[in-house]
Coordinates of C-alpha atoms and ligand atoms in Angstrom, one line a residue:
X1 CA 25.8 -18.9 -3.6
X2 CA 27.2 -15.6 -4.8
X3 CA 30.6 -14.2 -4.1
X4 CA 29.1 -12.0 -2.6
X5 CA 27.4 -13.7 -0.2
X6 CA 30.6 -15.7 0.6
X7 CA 32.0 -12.7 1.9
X8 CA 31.2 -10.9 5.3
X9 CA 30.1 -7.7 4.5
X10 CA 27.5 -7.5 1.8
X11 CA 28.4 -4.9 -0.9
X12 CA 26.2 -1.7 -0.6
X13 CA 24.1 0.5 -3.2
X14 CA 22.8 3.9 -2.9
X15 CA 19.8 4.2 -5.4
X16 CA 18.6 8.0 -6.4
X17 CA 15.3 8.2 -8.9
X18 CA 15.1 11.1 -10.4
X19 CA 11.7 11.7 -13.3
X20 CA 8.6 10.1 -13.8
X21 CA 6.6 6.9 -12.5
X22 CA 8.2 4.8 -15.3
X23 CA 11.6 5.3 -14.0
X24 CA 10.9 4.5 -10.4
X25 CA 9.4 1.4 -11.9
X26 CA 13.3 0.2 -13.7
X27 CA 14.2 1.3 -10.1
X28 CA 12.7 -0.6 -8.4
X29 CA 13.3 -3.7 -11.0
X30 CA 17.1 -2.4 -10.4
X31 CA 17.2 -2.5 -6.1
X32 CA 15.1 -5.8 -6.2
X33 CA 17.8 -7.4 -8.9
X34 CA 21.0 -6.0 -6.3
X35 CA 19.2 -7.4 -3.4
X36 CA 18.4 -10.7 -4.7
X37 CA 22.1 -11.3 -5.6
X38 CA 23.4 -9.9 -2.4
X39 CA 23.7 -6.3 -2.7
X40 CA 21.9 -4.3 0.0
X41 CA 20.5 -0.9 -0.2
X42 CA 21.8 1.9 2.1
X43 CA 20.7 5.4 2.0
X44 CA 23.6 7.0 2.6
X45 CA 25.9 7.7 -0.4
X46 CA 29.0 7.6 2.1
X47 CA 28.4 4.2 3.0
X48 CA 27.4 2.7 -0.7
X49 CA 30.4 0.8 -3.0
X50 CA 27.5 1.1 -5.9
X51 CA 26.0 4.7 -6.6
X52 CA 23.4 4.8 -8.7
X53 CA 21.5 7.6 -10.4
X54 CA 18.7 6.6 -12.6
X55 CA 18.2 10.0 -14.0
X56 CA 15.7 12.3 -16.2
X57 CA 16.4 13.6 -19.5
X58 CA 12.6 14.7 -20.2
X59 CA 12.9 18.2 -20.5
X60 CA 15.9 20.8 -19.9
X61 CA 15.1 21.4 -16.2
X62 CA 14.9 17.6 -15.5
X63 CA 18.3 17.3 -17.1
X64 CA 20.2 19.8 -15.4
X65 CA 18.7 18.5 -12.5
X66 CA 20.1 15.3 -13.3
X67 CA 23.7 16.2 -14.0
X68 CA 23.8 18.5 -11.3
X69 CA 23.1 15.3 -8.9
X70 CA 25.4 13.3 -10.9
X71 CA 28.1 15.9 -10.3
X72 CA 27.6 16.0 -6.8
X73 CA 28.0 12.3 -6.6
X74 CA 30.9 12.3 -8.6
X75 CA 32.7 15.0 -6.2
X76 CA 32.2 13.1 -3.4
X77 CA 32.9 10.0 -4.3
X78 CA 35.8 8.3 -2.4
X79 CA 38.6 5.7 -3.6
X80 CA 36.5 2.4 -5.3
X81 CA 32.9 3.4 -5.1
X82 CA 31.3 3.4 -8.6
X83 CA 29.2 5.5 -10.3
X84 CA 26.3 4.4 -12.5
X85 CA 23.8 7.0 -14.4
X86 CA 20.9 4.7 -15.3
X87 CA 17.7 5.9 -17.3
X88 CA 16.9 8.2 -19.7
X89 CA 19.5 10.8 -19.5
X90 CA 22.1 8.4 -20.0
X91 CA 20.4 6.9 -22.8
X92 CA 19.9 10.5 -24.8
X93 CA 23.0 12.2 -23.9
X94 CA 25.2 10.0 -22.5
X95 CA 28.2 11.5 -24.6
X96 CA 26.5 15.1 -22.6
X97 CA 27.0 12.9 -19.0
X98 CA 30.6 12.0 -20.1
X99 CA 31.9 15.5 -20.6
X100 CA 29.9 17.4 -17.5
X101 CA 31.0 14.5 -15.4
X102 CA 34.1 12.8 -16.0
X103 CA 33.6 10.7 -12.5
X104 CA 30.8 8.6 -13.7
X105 CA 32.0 4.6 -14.5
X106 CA 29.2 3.2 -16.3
X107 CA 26.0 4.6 -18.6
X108 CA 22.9 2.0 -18.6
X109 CA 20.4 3.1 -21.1
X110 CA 16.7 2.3 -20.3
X111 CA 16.4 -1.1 -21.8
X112 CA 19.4 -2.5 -20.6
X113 CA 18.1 -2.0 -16.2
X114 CA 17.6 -5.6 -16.1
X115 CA 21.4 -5.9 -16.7
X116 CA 22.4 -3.8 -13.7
X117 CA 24.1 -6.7 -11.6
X118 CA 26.2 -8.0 -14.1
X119 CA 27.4 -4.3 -14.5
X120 CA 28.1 -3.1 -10.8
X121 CA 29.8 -6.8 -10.8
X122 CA 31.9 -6.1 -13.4
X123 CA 32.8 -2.4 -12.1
X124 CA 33.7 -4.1 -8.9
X125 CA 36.1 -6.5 -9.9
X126 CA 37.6 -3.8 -12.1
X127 CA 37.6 -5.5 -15.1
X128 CA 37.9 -3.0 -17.6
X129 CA 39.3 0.6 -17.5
X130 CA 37.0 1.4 -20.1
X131 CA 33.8 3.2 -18.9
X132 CA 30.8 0.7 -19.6
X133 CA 28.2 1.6 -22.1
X134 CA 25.2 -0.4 -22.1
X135 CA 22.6 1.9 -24.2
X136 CA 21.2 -0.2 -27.1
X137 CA 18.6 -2.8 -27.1
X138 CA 19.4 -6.0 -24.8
X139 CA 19.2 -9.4 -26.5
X140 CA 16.2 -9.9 -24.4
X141 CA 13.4 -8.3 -22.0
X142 CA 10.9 -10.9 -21.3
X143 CA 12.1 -11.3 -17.9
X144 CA 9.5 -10.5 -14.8
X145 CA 11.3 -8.7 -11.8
X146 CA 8.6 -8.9 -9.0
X147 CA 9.1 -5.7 -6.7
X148 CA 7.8 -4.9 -3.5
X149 CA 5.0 -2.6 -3.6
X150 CA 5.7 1.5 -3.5
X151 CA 4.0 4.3 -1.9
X152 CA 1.9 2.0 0.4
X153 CA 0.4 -1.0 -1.0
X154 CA 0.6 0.9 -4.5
X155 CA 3.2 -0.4 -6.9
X156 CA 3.6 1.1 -10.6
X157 CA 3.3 -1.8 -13.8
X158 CA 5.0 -0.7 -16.5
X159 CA 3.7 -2.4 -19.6
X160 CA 5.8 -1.0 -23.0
X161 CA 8.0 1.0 -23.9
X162 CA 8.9 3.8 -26.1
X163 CA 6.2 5.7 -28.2
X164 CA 5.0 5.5 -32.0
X165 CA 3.5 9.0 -31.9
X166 CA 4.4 12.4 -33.4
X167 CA 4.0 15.0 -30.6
X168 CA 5.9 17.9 -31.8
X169 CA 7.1 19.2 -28.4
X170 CA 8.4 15.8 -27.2
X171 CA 11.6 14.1 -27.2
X172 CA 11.1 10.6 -25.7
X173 CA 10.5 8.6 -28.7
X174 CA 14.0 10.4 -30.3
X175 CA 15.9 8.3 -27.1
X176 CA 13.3 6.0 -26.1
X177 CA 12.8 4.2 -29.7
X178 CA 9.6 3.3 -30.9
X179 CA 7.0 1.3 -28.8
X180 CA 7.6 -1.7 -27.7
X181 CA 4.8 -3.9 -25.6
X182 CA 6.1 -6.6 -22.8
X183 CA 4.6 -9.9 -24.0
X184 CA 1.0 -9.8 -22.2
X185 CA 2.1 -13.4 -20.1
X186 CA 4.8 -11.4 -18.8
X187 CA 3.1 -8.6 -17.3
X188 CA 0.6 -10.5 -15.9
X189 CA 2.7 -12.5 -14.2
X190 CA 4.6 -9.3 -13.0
X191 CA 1.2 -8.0 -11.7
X192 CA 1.0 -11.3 -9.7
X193 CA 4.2 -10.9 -8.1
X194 CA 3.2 -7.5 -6.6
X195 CA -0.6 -8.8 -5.5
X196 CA 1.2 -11.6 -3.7
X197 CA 4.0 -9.1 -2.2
X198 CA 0.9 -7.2 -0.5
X199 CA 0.2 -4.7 -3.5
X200 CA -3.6 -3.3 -3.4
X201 CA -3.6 -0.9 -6.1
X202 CA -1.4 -1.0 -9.6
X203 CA -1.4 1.4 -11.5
X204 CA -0.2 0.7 -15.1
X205 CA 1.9 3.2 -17.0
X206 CA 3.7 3.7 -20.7
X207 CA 4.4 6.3 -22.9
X208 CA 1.0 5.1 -24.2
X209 CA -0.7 2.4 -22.6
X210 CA -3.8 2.7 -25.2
X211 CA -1.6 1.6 -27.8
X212 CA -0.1 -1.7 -26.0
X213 CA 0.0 -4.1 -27.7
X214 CA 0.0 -2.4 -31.7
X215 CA 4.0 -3.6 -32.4
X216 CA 3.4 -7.0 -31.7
X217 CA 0.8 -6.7 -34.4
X218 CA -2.5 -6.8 -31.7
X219 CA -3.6 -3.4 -31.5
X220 CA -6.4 -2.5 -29.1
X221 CA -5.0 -5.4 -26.4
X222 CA -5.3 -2.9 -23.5
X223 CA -8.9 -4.0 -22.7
X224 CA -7.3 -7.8 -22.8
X225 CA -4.3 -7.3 -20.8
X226 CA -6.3 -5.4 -17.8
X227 CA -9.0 -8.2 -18.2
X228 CA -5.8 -11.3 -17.9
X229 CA -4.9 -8.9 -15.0
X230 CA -7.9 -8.7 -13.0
X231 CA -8.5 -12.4 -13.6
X232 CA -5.2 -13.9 -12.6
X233 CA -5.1 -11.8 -9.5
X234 CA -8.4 -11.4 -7.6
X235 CA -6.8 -10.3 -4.5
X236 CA -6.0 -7.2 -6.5
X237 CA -8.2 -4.1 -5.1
X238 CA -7.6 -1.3 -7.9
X239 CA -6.0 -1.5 -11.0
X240 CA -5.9 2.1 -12.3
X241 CA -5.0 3.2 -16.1
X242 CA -2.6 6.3 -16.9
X243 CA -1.3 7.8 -19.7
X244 CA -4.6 7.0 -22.1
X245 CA -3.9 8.6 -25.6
X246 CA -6.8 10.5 -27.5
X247 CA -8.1 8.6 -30.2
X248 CA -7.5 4.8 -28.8
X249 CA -9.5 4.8 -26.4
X250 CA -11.7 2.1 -27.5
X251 CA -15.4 0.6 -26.9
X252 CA -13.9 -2.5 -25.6
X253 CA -11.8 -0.4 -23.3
X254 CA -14.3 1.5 -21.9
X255 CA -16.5 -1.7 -21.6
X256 CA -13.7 -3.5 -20.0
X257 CA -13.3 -0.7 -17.4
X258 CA -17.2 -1.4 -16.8
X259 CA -17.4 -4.7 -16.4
X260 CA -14.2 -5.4 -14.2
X261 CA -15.3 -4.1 -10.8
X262 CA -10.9 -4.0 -10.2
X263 CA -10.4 -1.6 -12.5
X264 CA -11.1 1.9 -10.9
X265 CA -13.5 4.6 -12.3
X266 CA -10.4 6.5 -13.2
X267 CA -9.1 7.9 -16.5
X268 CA -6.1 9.6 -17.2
X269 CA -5.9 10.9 -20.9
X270 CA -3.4 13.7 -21.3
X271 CA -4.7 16.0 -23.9
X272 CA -2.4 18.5 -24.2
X273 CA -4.8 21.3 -25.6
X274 CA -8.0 22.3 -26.3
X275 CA -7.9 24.5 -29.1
X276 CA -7.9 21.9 -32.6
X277 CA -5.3 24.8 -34.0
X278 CA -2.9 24.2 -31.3
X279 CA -3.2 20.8 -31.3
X280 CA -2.1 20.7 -35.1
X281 CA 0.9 22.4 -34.5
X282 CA 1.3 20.3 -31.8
X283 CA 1.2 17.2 -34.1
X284 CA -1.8 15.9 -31.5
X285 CA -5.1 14.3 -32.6
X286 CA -7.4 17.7 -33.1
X287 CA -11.0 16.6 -32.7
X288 CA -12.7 17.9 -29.9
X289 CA -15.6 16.1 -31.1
X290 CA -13.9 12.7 -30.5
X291 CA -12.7 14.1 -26.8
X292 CA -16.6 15.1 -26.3
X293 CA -17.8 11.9 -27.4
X294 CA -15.0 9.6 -25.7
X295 CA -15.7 11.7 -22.3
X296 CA -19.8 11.2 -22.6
X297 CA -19.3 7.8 -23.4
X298 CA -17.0 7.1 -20.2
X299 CA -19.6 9.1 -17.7
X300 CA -22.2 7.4 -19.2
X301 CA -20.7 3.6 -18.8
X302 CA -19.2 5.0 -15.3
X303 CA -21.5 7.5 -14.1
X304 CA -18.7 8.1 -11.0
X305 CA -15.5 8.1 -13.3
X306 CA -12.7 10.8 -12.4
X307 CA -11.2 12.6 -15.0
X308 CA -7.5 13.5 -15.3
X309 CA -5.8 15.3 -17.9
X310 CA -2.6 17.7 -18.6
X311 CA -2.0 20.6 -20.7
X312 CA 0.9 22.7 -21.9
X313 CA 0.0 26.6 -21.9
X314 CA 2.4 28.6 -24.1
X315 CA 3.2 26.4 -27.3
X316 CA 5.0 28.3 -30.1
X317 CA 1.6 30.8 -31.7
X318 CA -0.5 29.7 -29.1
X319 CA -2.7 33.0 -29.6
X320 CA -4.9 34.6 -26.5
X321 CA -7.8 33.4 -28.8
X322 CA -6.0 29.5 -28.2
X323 CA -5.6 30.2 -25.2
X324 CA -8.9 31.3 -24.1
X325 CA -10.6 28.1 -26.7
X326 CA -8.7 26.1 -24.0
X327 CA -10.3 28.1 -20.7
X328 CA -13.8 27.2 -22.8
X329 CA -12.8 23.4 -23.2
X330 CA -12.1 23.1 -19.6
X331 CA -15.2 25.2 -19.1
X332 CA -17.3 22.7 -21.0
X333 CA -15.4 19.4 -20.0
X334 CA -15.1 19.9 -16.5
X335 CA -12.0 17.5 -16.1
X336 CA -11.9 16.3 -12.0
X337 CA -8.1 16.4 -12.1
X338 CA -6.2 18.5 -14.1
X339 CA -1.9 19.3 -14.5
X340 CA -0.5 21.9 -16.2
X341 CA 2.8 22.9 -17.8
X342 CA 4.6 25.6 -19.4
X343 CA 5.8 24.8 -22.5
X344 CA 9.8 24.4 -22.8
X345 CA 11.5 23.8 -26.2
X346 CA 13.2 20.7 -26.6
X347 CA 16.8 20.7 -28.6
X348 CA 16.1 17.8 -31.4
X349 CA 12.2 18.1 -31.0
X350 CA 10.0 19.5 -34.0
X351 CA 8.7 22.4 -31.8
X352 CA 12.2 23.4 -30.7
X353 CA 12.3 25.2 -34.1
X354 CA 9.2 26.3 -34.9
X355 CA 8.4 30.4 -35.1
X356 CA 6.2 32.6 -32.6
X357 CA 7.9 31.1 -29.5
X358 CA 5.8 32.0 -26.7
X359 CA 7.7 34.4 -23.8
X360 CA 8.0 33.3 -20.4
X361 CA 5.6 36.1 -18.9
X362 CA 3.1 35.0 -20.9
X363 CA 3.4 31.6 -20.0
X364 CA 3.5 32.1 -16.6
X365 CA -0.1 34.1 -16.5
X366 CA -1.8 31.6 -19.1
X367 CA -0.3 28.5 -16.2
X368 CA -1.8 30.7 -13.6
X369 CA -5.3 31.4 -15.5
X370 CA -5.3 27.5 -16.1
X371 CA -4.8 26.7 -12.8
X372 CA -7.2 29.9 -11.2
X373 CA -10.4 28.0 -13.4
X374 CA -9.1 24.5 -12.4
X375 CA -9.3 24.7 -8.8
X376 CA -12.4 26.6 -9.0
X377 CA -13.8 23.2 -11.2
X378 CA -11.9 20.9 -9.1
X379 CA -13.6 22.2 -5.7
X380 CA -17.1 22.3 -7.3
X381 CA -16.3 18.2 -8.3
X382 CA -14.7 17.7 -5.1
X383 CA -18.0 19.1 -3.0
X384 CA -19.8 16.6 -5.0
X385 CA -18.5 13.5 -3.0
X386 CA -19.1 14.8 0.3
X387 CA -21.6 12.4 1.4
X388 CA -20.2 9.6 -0.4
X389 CA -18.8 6.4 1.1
X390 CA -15.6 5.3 -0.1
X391 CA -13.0 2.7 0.2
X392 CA -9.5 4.2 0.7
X393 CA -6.0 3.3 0.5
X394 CA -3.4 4.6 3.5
X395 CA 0.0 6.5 2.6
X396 CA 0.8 7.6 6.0
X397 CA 0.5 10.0 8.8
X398 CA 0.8 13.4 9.3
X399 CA 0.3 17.1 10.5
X400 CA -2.0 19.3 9.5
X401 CA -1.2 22.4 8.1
X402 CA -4.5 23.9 8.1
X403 CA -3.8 27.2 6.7
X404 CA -1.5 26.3 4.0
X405 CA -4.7 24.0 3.1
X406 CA -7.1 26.7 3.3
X407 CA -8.9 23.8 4.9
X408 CA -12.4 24.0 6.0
X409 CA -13.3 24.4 9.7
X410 CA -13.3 20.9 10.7
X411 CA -9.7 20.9 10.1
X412 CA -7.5 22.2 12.9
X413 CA -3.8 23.4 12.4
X414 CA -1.6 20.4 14.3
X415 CA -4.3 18.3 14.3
X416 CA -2.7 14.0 13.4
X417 CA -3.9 13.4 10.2
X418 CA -4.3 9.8 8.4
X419 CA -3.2 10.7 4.4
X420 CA -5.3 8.7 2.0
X421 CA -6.5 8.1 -1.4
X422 CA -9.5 7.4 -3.1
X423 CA -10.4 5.8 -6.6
X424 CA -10.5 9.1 -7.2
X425 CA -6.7 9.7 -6.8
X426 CA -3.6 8.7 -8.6
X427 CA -0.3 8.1 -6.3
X428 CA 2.1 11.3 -6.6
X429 CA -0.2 13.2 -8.8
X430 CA -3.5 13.8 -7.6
X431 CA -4.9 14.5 -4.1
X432 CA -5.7 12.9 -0.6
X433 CA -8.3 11.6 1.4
X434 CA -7.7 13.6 5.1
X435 CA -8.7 11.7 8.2
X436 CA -8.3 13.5 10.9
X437 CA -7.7 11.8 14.3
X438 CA -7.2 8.6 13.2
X439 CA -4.1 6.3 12.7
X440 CA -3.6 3.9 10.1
X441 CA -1.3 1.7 8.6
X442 CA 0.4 2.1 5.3
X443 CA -1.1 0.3 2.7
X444 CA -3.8 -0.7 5.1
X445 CA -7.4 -0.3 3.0
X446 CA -10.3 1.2 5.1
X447 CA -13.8 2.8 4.4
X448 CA -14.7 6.4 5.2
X449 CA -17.4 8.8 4.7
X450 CA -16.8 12.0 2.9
X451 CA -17.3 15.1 5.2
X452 CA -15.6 17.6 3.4
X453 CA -13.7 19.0 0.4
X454 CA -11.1 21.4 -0.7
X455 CA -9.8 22.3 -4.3
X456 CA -7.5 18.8 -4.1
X457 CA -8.3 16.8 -1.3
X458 CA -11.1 15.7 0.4
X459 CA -12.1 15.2 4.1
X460 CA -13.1 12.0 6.0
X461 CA -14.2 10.1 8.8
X462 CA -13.6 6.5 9.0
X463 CA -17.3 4.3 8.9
X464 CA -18.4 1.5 10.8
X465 CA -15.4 0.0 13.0
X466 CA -13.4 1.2 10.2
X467 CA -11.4 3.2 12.9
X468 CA -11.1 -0.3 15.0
X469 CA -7.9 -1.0 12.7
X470 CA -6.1 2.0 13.7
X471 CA -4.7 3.4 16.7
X472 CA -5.8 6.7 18.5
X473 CA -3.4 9.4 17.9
X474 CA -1.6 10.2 21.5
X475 CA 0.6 13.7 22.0
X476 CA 3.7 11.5 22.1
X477 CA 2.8 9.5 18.9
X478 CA 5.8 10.7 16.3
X479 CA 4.4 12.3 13.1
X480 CA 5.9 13.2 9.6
X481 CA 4.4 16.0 7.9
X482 CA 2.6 15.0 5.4
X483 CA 5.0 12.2 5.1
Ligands
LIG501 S1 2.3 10.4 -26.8 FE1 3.5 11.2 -25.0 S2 5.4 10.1 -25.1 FE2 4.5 9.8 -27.1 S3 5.3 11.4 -28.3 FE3 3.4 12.2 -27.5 S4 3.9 13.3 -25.6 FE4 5.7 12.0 -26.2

């Protein structure tokens, strides 16, 4: 037994994750670490002895954001709570975190997470003075932590680390090292874990999960890992693939996704650009051939695939002729999904340097044009499911807002709404599945027919004795909006 379960009040921790999918993944790895040795999670900062920020260091917005919560945390904190900056601001400018806030006790980097109780021990018992720094590579990381599932019966599955490419305008491979792939036994056995803790959907995430698998000298074992996956868990309903880098996605990957019926018709292949100029000064693959050809081959195999992408508007001498070769590439793509960023120089990155820096009113009409043809796209892809019958996974209940929505008129303002997802949808990014009038359990999967669509979500109405499951909504029932 642990000390800290010989003693009558069990210690507490207060958890914030700020950033991306991969970080709420070392998050939760982090809180399910604490809770197995006795720690338990409160979320009130008052009330913690542990605080812990796993913060964002991706881009100069994210890491104000982070310091600023540090900062607050640090204010407030009272006589013997901690203070712990996890993630990937702490592992690229920890000395930064050090100066702005003098209250913070310990830095973890991002491969050293797994080490988190040994740390908040060690800051407990007070046994150094020193502030702990735990930022370079641990002696090992073939451990599985087997999380509860997020967001509903969705839980992310991280499966490397760290990035081998070039990209110009990014600075995670500068702190997160080069890529490195958990061994394939361990993530399958991770994936496991989560199936038999009541996950339906994973959704597997990297810097690039196309090349898992290349530093341990078996490039291409993407197709082999999902396959391991899908075979050791059958309970597993979706297993959905992010973060797919041009130019490896293979034959065998796309054959993989068609021959696994767990694996969802769902791509996610960030492209960045669409003009082969921009995407040389960007340092990205350039063919628009290869995107062509990868993107027929994928309808073709999956007739009913959704298409995700992201693109950064505004890259240093990104012309208006660039910029309209990337309206065209939408045009002639037609992506389902589609995010979009301004482009913000990185100190340290290639880009951060380089001449013709875009300005920020021109940025901010070339995001709008993006996203003024994507919704027009995105609607006309949407409309093409009504009809359809599709299996879908709950998130949770809610209000409508119908005018916000610009929702059809089957939609009434106030109406109880069931939030959803499709295949069709990745968790935090994409959009919903509405069902009005019906209540149904988080992480509960049902089947609905499409009845209507907007530019992101779609409309439905549960099938069969699909609605049996849930509960009729009733004027007292107690509703987040769009929780
Ligand atoms: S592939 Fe992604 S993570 Fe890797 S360098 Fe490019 S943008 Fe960064």
């Amino acid at each position: 037994m642990s000390k800290k379960k010989r003693t009558n009040r069990h210690p507490a921790y207060y958890l914030l994750t700020l950033g991306c999918p991969k970080n709420t993944v070392d998050s939760e790895g982090m809180a399910m670490l604490l809770q197995n040795d006795g720690y338990r999670a409160t979320a009130n900062p008052d009330a913690a002895d542990i605080l812990i920020v796993n913060t964002c260091g991706f881009l100069e917005s994210a890491k104000e954001e982070s310091l600023a919560t540090l900062n607050d945390l640090a204010r407030s904190k009272r006589r013997g709570q901690k203070l712990v900056a996890a993630g990937c601001l702490a592992q690229r400018n920890g000395d930064e975190i050090v100066r702005h806030v003098p209250g913070v006790d310990a830095l973890l980097g991002t491969r050293r997470w797994m080490e988190i109780v040994p740390l908040v021990d060690a800051l407990r018992a007070g046994r150094s003075t020193e502030r702990y720094s735990l930022l370079g590579d641990p002696e090992h990381d073939d451990g599985v932590v087997v999380r509860p599932p997020a967001f509903g019966g969705s839980a992310y599955l991280k499966i490397s680390d760290g990035c081998n490419a070039p990209c110009a305008f990014c600075s995670i491979p500068s702190f997160k090292g080069k890529l490195r792939s958990r061994p394939m036994a361990a993530v399958v056995d991770e994936a496991a874990g989560l199936v038999r803790n009541g996950a339906r959907e994973l959704v597997v995430v990297a810097q690039d999960s196309t090349d898992y698998g290349r530093d341990r000298g078996e490039a291409d074992s993407l197709p082999q890992l999902l396959a391991a996956i899908c075979r050791r868990s059958p309970d597993l309903r979706w297993l959905r693939l992010m973060y797919a880098y041009p130019g490896h996605v293979s034959d065998r990957l796309i054959e993989v996704m068609a021959t696994e019926p767990q694996i969802v018709n769902y791509l996610d292949m960030p492209l960045q650009h669409g003009h082969p100029e921009t995407l040389r000064r960007m340092r990205r693959p350039s063919s628009l051939t290869w995107v062509h050809k990868t993107v027929d081959k994928l309808r073709a195999a999956l007739p009913d695939i959704a298409l995700r992408t992201t693109f950064i508007v505004g890259f240093p001498g990104e012309t208006e002729a660039e910029f309209a070769g990337l309206l065209e590439f939408m045009q002639a793509v037609q992506f389902d999904k589609l995010g979009v960023f301004k482009f913000s120089p990185e100190p340290g990155t290639p880009a951060f340097d380089l001449p013709d820096q875009v300005d920020e009113e021109t940025k901010e009409e070339r995001w709008h044009r993006v996203m003024a043809l994507q919704q027009g796209i995105s609607l006309a892809r949407n409309q093409t499911q009504v009809g359809r019958v599709l299996d879908v996974l709950v998130e949770g209940t809610g209000e409508l807002d119908a005018e916000s929505l610009d929702a059809p008129v089957q939609l009434r303002s106030g109406e109880a709404v069931t939030l959803a997802r499709s295949y069709r949808d990745a968790p935090e990014v994409d959009g919903l599945v509405l069902i009005p009038g019906v209540a149904l359990q988080p992480g509960q999967m049902t089947t609905v027919r499409i009845t209507g669509a907007m530019a992101y979500d779609l409309i439905g109405e549960p099938v069969a004795d699909a609605s049996a499951a849930g509960v009729a909504f009733t004027p007292a029932a107690e509703l987040v909006l769009f929780g």
